[in-house]
Tab-separated table of C-alpha atoms and ligand atoms in Angstrom:
chain	number	residue	atom	x	y	z
O	1	MET	CA	-38.604	7.991	-0.532
O	2	PRO	CA	-37.432	7.871	2.857
O	3	SER	CA	-38.616	10.263	5.311
O	4	THR	CA	-36.747	12.731	7.012
O	5	PRO	CA	-34.443	11.970	9.882
O	6	GLY	CA	-34.619	13.187	12.748
O	7	TRP	CA	-30.960	15.024	12.533
O	8	ARG	CA	-30.779	17.781	9.595
O	9	ARG	CA	-27.479	19.116	7.921
O	10	ARG	CA	-27.409	23.110	9.028
O	11	PRO	CA	-29.781	24.017	6.366
O	12	LEU	CA	-28.216	26.686	2.973
O	13	LEU	CA	-31.064	29.371	1.728
O	14	ALA	CA	-28.861	30.979	-1.268
O	15	GLY	CA	-29.808	33.697	-3.402
O	16	ASN	CA	-27.853	33.224	-6.696
O	17	TRP	CA	-28.630	37.224	-7.748
O	18	LYS	CA	-26.813	36.858	-11.226
O	19	LEU	CA	-26.626	39.548	-14.087
O	20	ASN	CA	-28.796	41.660	-11.780
O	21	PRO	CA	-30.347	44.078	-10.279
O	22	LEU	CA	-29.387	47.197	-12.277
O	23	THR	CA	-28.826	49.710	-9.865
O	24	ALA	CA	-25.824	49.814	-6.288
O	25	ALA	CA	-29.112	51.167	-4.052
O	26	ALA	CA	-31.382	48.497	-5.970
O	27	ALA	CA	-29.309	45.830	-4.335
O	28	VAL	CA	-28.674	47.066	-1.419
O	29	GLU	CA	-32.696	47.506	-0.717
O	30	LEU	CA	-32.895	43.813	-2.019
O	31	ALA	CA	-30.577	42.874	0.507
O	32	GLU	CA	-31.575	45.022	3.194
O	33	GLY	CA	-35.250	43.596	2.546
O	34	ILE	CA	-33.227	39.939	3.196
O	35	ARG	CA	-31.654	40.669	6.029
O	36	ALA	CA	-34.858	41.382	7.772
O	37	ALA	CA	-36.351	38.020	7.205
O	38	ALA	CA	-33.614	35.765	8.158
O	39	GLY	CA	-33.867	38.039	11.629
O	40	THR	CA	-36.589	36.641	12.415
O	41	GLN	CA	-35.350	33.109	12.395
O	42	ASP	CA	-32.552	31.140	13.702
O	43	GLN	CA	-32.794	27.626	11.870
O	44	VAL	CA	-31.381	28.353	8.789
O	45	ASP	CA	-27.938	29.860	6.905
O	46	VAL	CA	-28.770	32.650	4.408
O	47	LYS	CA	-26.411	34.343	1.604
O	48	VAL	CA	-26.718	36.278	-1.562
O	49	TYR	CA	-24.394	36.170	-3.575
O	50	PRO	CA	-25.323	40.514	-5.557
O	51	PRO	CA	-22.374	40.498	-8.715
O	52	PHE	CA	-19.043	41.776	-8.011
O	53	THR	CA	-19.488	45.699	-8.269
O	54	TRP	CA	-22.035	45.028	-5.695
O	55	LEU	CA	-20.626	42.743	-3.127
O	56	LEU	CA	-18.905	45.742	-1.672
O	57	PRO	CA	-22.203	48.449	-0.814
O	58	VAL	CA	-24.448	44.577	0.108
O	59	ALA	CA	-22.071	43.704	2.106
O	60	ASP	CA	-21.839	46.620	4.135
O	61	ARG	CA	-25.026	46.706	5.022
O	62	LEU	CA	-24.762	42.840	5.965
O	63	ALA	CA	-22.577	43.234	8.145
O	64	GLY	CA	-23.131	42.055	12.268
O	65	GLY	CA	-26.237	40.556	10.416
O	66	PRO	CA	-27.206	37.114	9.841
O	67	VAL	CA	-27.204	36.984	6.496
O	68	GLY	CA	-24.135	35.553	4.725
O	69	LEU	CA	-22.066	37.301	1.527
O	70	GLY	CA	-20.676	35.071	-1.744
O	71	ALA	CA	-19.709	35.484	-3.905
O	72	GLN	CA	-20.757	34.410	-8.314
O	73	ASP	CA	-17.540	33.104	-9.759
O	74	CYS	CA	-13.523	33.061	-9.049
O	75	PHE	CA	-10.537	32.627	-10.775
O	76	TRP	CA	-7.658	30.100	-10.298
O	77	GLU	CA	-4.976	32.318	-9.841
O	78	PRO	CA	-4.387	33.805	-7.055
O	79	SER	CA	-2.712	37.701	-9.356
O	80	GLY	CA	-1.374	37.689	-11.831
O	81	ALA	CA	-2.183	38.624	-16.325
O	82	TYR	CA	-5.467	37.725	-15.987
O	83	THR	CA	-7.738	40.479	-17.468
O	84	GLY	CA	-11.512	40.129	-16.000
O	85	GLU	CA	-10.782	37.687	-13.396
O	86	ILE	CA	-11.272	37.967	-9.499
O	87	SER	CA	-9.370	35.683	-7.709
O	88	ALA	CA	-10.472	33.616	-4.286
O	89	GLN	CA	-7.534	35.157	-2.427
O	90	MET	CA	-9.359	38.804	-3.368
O	91	LEU	CA	-12.662	37.556	-2.049
O	92	SER	CA	-10.668	35.834	1.269
O	93	GLY	CA	-11.675	37.294	4.505
O	94	TRP	CA	-14.768	39.418	3.634
O	95	CYS	CA	-16.536	37.195	1.100
O	96	PRO	CA	-16.656	34.186	2.196
O	97	SER	CA	-18.913	31.997	-0.333
O	98	VAL	CA	-18.567	31.639	-3.549
O	99	ILE	CA	-20.303	29.718	-5.994
O	100	LEU	CA	-18.544	27.630	-9.642
O	101	GLY	CA	-19.764	26.045	-12.797
O	102	HIS	CA	-22.922	26.870	-12.775
O	103	SER	CA	-24.718	26.049	-15.918
O	104	GLU	CA	-24.425	29.505	-17.768
O	105	ARG	CA	-21.019	29.761	-16.511
O	106	ARG	CA	-20.949	26.280	-18.434
O	107	GLN	CA	-22.503	27.674	-20.789
O	108	TYR	CA	-21.973	30.918	-22.252
O	109	GLN	CA	-17.966	30.608	-20.806
O	110	GLY	CA	-17.709	26.854	-22.269
O	111	GLU	CA	-16.134	26.652	-18.464
O	112	THR	CA	-15.269	22.597	-18.022
O	113	ASP	CA	-15.703	20.848	-14.981
O	114	GLU	CA	-11.791	20.542	-14.731
O	115	GLN	CA	-11.854	24.514	-15.361
O	116	VAL	CA	-14.727	24.322	-11.911
O	117	SER	CA	-11.839	21.924	-10.030
O	118	ARG	CA	-9.361	23.889	-10.013
O	119	LYS	CA	-11.484	26.853	-8.928
O	120	ALA	CA	-13.459	25.073	-6.869
O	121	ALA	CA	-9.444	23.476	-5.171
O	122	ALA	CA	-8.161	27.772	-4.899
O	123	ALA	CA	-11.059	28.677	-3.274
O	124	LEU	CA	-11.335	26.235	-1.018
O	125	ALA	CA	-7.352	26.559	-0.338
O	126	ALA	CA	-7.949	30.529	0.176
O	127	GLY	CA	-10.955	29.207	3.610
O	128	LEU	CA	-13.518	30.058	1.292
O	129	GLU	CA	-17.572	27.896	0.763
O	130	ALA	CA	-17.125	26.817	-2.528
O	131	ILE	CA	-21.220	26.060	-3.923
O	132	VAL	CA	-19.875	23.858	-6.541
O	133	CYS	CA	-23.272	23.291	-9.490
O	134	VAL	CA	-23.681	20.051	-11.610
O	135	GLY	CA	-26.904	19.215	-13.403
O	136	GLU	CA	-27.806	18.162	-16.432
O	137	ARG	CA	-28.961	19.514	-20.116
O	138	ALA	CA	-32.257	18.933	-21.774
O	139	GLU	CA	-31.637	16.664	-23.949
O	140	GLN	CA	-29.594	13.997	-21.571
O	141	HIS	CA	-31.923	14.381	-19.345
O	142	ASP	CA	-34.611	12.712	-21.560
O	143	ALA	CA	-32.319	10.423	-22.946
O	144	GLY	CA	-32.257	8.692	-19.283
O	145	GLU	CA	-28.731	10.581	-18.962
O	146	THR	CA	-29.048	11.953	-15.830
O	147	GLU	CA	-27.033	9.467	-13.611
O	148	PRO	CA	-23.788	9.118	-15.696
O	149	VAL	CA	-23.523	12.870	-15.962
O	150	VAL	CA	-23.653	14.345	-12.951
O	151	ALA	CA	-21.932	12.006	-11.481
O	152	GLY	CA	-18.879	12.159	-14.439
O	153	GLN	CA	-19.871	16.412	-13.070
O	154	VAL	CA	-19.624	15.640	-9.778
O	155	ARG	CA	-16.057	13.100	-10.212
O	156	GLY	CA	-14.332	15.578	-12.440
O	157	SER	CA	-15.487	19.456	-10.516
O	158	LEU	CA	-14.018	18.294	-6.795
O	159	ALA	CA	-11.033	16.558	-8.369
O	160	GLY	CA	-8.694	18.413	-6.348
O	161	VAL	CA	-11.364	18.354	-2.952
O	162	VAL	CA	-9.661	16.610	0.036
O	163	ALA	CA	-11.751	15.411	2.890
O	164	ASP	CA	-10.702	18.941	5.074
O	165	ASP	CA	-12.931	20.428	2.850
O	166	SER	CA	-16.033	19.064	3.787
O	167	PRO	CA	-17.502	21.330	5.866
O	168	ARG	CA	-16.979	24.331	3.173
O	169	LEU	CA	-18.124	21.951	0.214
O	170	VAL	CA	-21.616	22.740	-1.238
O	171	VAL	CA	-22.167	20.466	-4.440
O	172	ALA	CA	-25.967	22.188	-5.537
O	173	TYR	CA	-27.564	19.702	-8.131
O	174	GLU	CA	-29.672	21.722	-10.694
O	175	PRO	CA	-30.537	20.500	-14.105
O	176	VAL	CA	-29.892	22.716	-16.688
O	177	TRP	CA	-33.794	22.079	-18.146
O	178	ALA	CA	-35.786	23.354	-14.334
O	179	ILE	CA	-32.831	26.835	-14.506
O	180	GLY	CA	-34.853	29.838	-15.006
O	181	THR	CA	-37.690	27.638	-16.855
O	182	GLY	CA	-40.936	27.181	-14.334
O	183	ARG	CA	-40.643	23.986	-14.552
O	184	ASN	CA	-38.971	22.157	-11.544
O	185	ALA	CA	-37.584	19.351	-10.856
O	186	ASP	CA	-39.855	16.538	-9.666
O	187	PRO	CA	-38.811	16.481	-5.814
O	188	GLU	CA	-38.870	12.568	-6.730
O	189	HIS	CA	-36.100	12.911	-9.302
O	190	ALA	CA	-34.185	16.000	-7.490
O	191	TYR	CA	-33.956	13.286	-4.280
O	192	ARG	CA	-32.812	9.863	-6.565
O	193	THR	CA	-29.752	12.401	-8.063
O	194	MET	CA	-29.046	13.893	-4.710
O	195	ARG	CA	-28.049	10.554	-3.276
O	196	LEU	CA	-25.924	9.952	-6.055
O	197	VAL	CA	-24.340	13.152	-5.564
O	198	ARG	CA	-23.716	12.603	-1.430
O	199	GLN	CA	-22.542	8.753	-3.012
O	200	THR	CA	-20.134	10.045	-5.452
O	201	VAL	CA	-18.693	12.658	-3.088
O	202	ALA	CA	-18.247	9.836	-0.914
O	203	GLU	CA	-16.391	8.505	-2.696
O	204	LEU	CA	-13.702	11.177	-3.442
O	205	ILE	CA	-13.260	12.201	0.286
O	206	GLY	CA	-14.978	9.007	2.385
O	207	GLU	CA	-17.921	8.247	3.560
O	208	GLY	CA	-17.661	9.999	6.754
O	209	ALA	CA	-16.778	13.913	4.818
O	210	ALA	CA	-19.128	13.464	2.295
O	211	GLN	CA	-21.484	13.244	5.406
O	212	ARG	CA	-20.922	16.939	6.683
O	213	VAL	CA	-21.414	18.233	2.814
O	214	ARG	CA	-24.164	20.244	2.126
O	215	VAL	CA	-26.080	19.569	-0.960
O	216	LEU	CA	-28.619	21.996	-2.159
O	217	TYR	CA	-31.099	21.421	-4.583
O	218	GLY	CA	-31.613	24.781	-7.752
O	219	GLY	CA	-33.845	25.435	-10.569
O	220	SER	CA	-37.226	27.148	-10.588
O	221	VAL	CA	-37.340	26.976	-6.796
O	222	ASN	CA	-40.197	29.046	-5.228
O	223	ALA	CA	-41.726	29.989	-1.950
O	224	ALA	CA	-44.688	27.513	-3.185
O	225	ASN	CA	-42.622	24.976	-3.790
O	226	VAL	CA	-39.116	25.066	-1.397
O	227	GLU	CA	-41.312	22.968	1.061
O	228	SER	CA	-41.262	20.119	-1.373
O	229	TYR	CA	-37.298	20.031	-1.670
O	230	VAL	CA	-36.372	21.584	2.102
O	231	GLU	CA	-37.825	18.616	2.972
O	232	LEU	CA	-36.612	15.236	1.030
O	233	PRO	CA	-33.465	13.770	3.559
O	234	GLU	CA	-30.771	14.492	0.819
O	235	CYS	CA	-31.827	18.072	-0.117
O	236	ASP	CA	-29.905	20.229	2.653
O	237	GLY	CA	-31.454	23.430	1.338
O	238	CYS	CA	-31.741	25.823	-2.678
O	239	LEU	CA	-30.184	27.543	-5.138
O	240	VAL	CA	-32.399	30.460	-5.778
O	241	GLY	CA	-32.022	32.693	-8.920
O	242	GLY	CA	-35.276	34.672	-10.039
O	243	ALA	CA	-37.498	33.987	-6.789
O	244	SER	CA	-34.433	35.078	-5.014
O	245	LEU	CA	-34.501	38.799	-5.958
O	246	LYS	CA	-38.197	39.265	-4.916
O	247	ALA	CA	-37.209	40.193	-1.175
O	248	ASP	CA	-40.608	38.969	0.280
O	249	GLU	CA	-40.685	36.127	-2.082
O	250	PHE	CA	-37.231	35.280	-0.467
O	251	SER	CA	-38.511	35.729	2.573
O	252	ALA	CA	-41.635	33.580	2.803
O	253	MET	CA	-39.240	30.947	1.923
O	254	ILE	CA	-36.518	31.166	4.377
O	255	ALA	CA	-39.597	30.942	6.789
O	256	SER	CA	-41.364	27.616	5.318
O	257	THR	CA	-37.228	26.363	5.215
O	258	ALA	CA	-37.590	27.252	9.005
O	259	ALA	CA	-40.796	25.691	9.503
O	260	VAL	CA	-39.117	22.150	7.936
O	261	TYR	CA	-36.238	22.337	9.642
O	262	GLY	CA	-38.038	23.462	13.626
O	263	ALA	CA	-40.546	20.296	13.066
O	264	VAL	CA	-37.302	18.257	12.196
O	265	ALA	CA	-35.541	19.482	15.713
O	266	GLN	CA	-38.034	18.998	18.157
P	301	PGA	P1	-33.971	29.855	-10.859
P	301	PGA	O1	-32.284	30.075	-11.114
P	301	PGA	O2	-34.176	29.792	-9.535
P	301	PGA	O3	-33.696	31.477	-11.830
P	301	PGA	O4	-34.371	28.665	-11.833
P	301	PGA	C1	-31.645	28.853	-9.965
P	301	PGA	C2	-30.132	29.119	-10.318
P	301	PGA	O5	-29.525	29.119	-11.895
P	301	PGA	O6	-28.904	29.071	-9.534
């Protein structure tokens, strides 16, 4: 594995809160804890992705501070008869980032690459940052199919993306078997697959534009292992689930990432 290069894209630690916490008060308290930790450094972009119902109270509490806000999904149409959906236009202007194609939505809502690509195109056209998630399932990993599966997901899910989108495009490599299991991917596996993600993005939008895209690792990242990912040359941060619900632990992850990047910058 090559060593960390002397230049890096700005790292992102994104906290995906999923269907947590249960109350607005708990969401605001968590946001406050993360805001305090993020403000002690200037090396790392820190963003949180609460459930839709807590976006407004959390946005209120984060206003003017260093922590960014995002949603966990959006729909591809701007408006209309689509019960239960939220559009990219509705988020635009006050909720600048969105996670799309998370494996839990692919699993429980049956989302396809084609649907994810429509959502990504809509989000980027509305001016949002899009974090598009890809990753192989356990049986695909065990069968040695990681590379074709992930390359296919990148091609399918980013079909509508153009080079000008690259500063607002993030791809999160999240092996499904590593999500919420405590079985985080070996950094060597993560490195090889993130490198493949960037090569595949380059085929779609060109090498120069692909160099501006941030590629994250996600899957059982915590304070004890975050450094082993963010020091990888192809890794521009992490998408964090369970550990982002604990302000202390997420704060420690921010500090570790900032230390890795601070060392690179010297
Ligand atoms: P995890 O979730 O950190 O709890 O494994 C990651 C994710 O689903 O984005």
